mmCIF file of C-alpha atoms in Angstrom:
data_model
loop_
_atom_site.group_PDB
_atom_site.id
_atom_site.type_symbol
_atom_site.label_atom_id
_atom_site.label_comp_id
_atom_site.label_asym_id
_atom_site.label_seq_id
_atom_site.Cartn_x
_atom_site.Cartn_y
_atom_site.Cartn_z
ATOM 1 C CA UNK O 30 57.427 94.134 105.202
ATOM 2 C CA UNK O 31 59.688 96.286 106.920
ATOM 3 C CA UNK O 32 59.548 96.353 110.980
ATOM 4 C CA UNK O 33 60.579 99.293 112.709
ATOM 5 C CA UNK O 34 63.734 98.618 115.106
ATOM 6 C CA UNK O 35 61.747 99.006 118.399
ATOM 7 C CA UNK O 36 59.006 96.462 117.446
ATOM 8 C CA UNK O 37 59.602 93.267 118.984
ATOM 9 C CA UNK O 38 59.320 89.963 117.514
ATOM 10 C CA UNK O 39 57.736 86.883 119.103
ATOM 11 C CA UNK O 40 59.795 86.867 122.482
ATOM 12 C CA UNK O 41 63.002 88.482 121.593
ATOM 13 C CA UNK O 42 64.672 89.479 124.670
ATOM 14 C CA UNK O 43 63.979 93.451 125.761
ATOM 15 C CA UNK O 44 66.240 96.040 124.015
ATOM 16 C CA UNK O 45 69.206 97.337 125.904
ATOM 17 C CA UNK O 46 68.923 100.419 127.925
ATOM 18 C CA UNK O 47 71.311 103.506 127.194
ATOM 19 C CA UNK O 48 73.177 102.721 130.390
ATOM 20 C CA UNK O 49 73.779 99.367 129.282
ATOM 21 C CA UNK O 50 74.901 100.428 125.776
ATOM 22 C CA UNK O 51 77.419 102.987 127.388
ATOM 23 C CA UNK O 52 78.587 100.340 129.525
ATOM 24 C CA UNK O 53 79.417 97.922 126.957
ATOM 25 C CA UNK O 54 81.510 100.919 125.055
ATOM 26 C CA UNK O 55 83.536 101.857 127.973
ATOM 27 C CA UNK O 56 84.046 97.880 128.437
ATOM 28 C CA UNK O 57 84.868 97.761 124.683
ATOM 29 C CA UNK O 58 87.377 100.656 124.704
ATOM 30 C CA UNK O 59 89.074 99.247 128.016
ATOM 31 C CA UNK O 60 89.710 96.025 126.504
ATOM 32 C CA UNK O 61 91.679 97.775 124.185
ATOM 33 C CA UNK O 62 94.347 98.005 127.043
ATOM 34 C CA UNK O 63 94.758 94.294 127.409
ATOM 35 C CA UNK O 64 96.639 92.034 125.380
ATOM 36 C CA UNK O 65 94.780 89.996 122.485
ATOM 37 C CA UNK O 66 95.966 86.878 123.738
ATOM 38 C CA UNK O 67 96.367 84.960 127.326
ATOM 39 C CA UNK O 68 97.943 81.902 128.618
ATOM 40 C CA UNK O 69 98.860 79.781 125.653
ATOM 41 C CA UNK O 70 97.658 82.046 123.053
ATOM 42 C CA UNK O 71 94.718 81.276 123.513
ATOM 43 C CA UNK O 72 92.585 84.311 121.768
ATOM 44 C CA UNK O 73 90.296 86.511 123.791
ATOM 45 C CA UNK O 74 86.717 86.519 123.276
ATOM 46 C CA UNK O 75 85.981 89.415 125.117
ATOM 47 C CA UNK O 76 84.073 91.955 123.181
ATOM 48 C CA UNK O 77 82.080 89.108 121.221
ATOM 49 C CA UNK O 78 81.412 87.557 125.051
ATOM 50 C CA UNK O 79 80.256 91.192 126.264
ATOM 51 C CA UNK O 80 78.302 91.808 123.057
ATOM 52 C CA UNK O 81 76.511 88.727 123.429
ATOM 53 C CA UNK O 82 74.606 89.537 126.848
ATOM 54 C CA UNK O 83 74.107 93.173 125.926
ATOM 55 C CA UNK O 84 72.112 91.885 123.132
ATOM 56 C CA UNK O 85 69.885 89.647 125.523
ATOM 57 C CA UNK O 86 69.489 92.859 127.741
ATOM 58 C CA UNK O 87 71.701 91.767 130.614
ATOM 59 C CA UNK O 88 72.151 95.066 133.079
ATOM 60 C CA UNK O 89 74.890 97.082 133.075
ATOM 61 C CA UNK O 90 76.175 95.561 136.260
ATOM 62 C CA UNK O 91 76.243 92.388 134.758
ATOM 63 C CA UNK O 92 78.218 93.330 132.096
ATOM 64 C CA UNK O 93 80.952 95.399 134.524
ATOM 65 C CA UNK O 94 80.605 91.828 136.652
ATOM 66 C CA UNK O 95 81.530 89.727 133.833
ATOM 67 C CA UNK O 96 84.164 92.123 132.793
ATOM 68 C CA UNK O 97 86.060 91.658 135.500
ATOM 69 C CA UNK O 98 85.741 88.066 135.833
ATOM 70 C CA UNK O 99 86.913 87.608 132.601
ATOM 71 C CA UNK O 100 90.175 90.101 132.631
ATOM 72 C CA UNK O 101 91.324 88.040 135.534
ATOM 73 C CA UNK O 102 92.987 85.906 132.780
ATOM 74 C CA UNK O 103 95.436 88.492 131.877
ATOM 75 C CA UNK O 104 96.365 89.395 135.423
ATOM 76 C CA UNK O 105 100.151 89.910 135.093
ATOM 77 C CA UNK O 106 100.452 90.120 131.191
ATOM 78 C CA UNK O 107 101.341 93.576 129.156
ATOM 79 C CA UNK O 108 99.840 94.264 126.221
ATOM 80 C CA UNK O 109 102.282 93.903 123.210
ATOM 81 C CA UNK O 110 104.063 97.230 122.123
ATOM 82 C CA UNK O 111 102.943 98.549 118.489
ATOM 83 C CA UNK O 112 104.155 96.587 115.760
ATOM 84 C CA UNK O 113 106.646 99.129 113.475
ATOM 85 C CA UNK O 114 107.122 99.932 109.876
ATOM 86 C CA UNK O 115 109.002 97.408 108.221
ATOM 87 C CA UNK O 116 111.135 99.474 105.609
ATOM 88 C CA UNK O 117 112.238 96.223 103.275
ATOM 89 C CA UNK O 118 109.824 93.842 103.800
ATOM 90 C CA UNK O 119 111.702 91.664 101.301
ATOM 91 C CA UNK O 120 114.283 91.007 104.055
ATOM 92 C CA UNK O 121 111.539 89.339 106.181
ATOM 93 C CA UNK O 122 110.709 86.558 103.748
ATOM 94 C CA UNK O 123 112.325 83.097 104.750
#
């Protein structure tokens, strides 16, 4: 049995509305702009932790609230600048 995408099943939390959807790919394409790692390398979890409530139908406003929480880890970093080419990658092995 196939069941259309708008039918909901048992209690499954409400589908996200369009401003919530934009929301979490503005917040997607800004996290771009921060580095992929904070403090002591640890990783970021950011799109999977913004993902996550959009899927339970959390607001838009929570989203942008968490957001910001969250990117107060990297407060001071850079992100890294592009890797390059490596020409001979031979010359890299140890």
């Amino acid at each position: 049995m196939l069941v259309k995408p708008e039918t909901r099943i048992f209690n499954s939390p409400p589908l996200p509305s369009s401003s919530a959807s934009e929301t979490l790919q503005s917040l997607l394409s800004a996290h771009l702009q921060l580095p992929a790692e904070y403090q002591d390398q640890l990783t970021s979890h950011l799109p999977m932790a913004l993902q996550a409530p959009h899927s339970l139908g959390a607001s838009a406003e929570r989203m942008q609230a968490f957001y910001a929480a969250y990117a107060k880890r990297f407060d001071g970093m850079h992100t890294a600048a592009a890797a390059q080419p490596v020409a001979d990658w031979r010359s890299l092995r140890g």
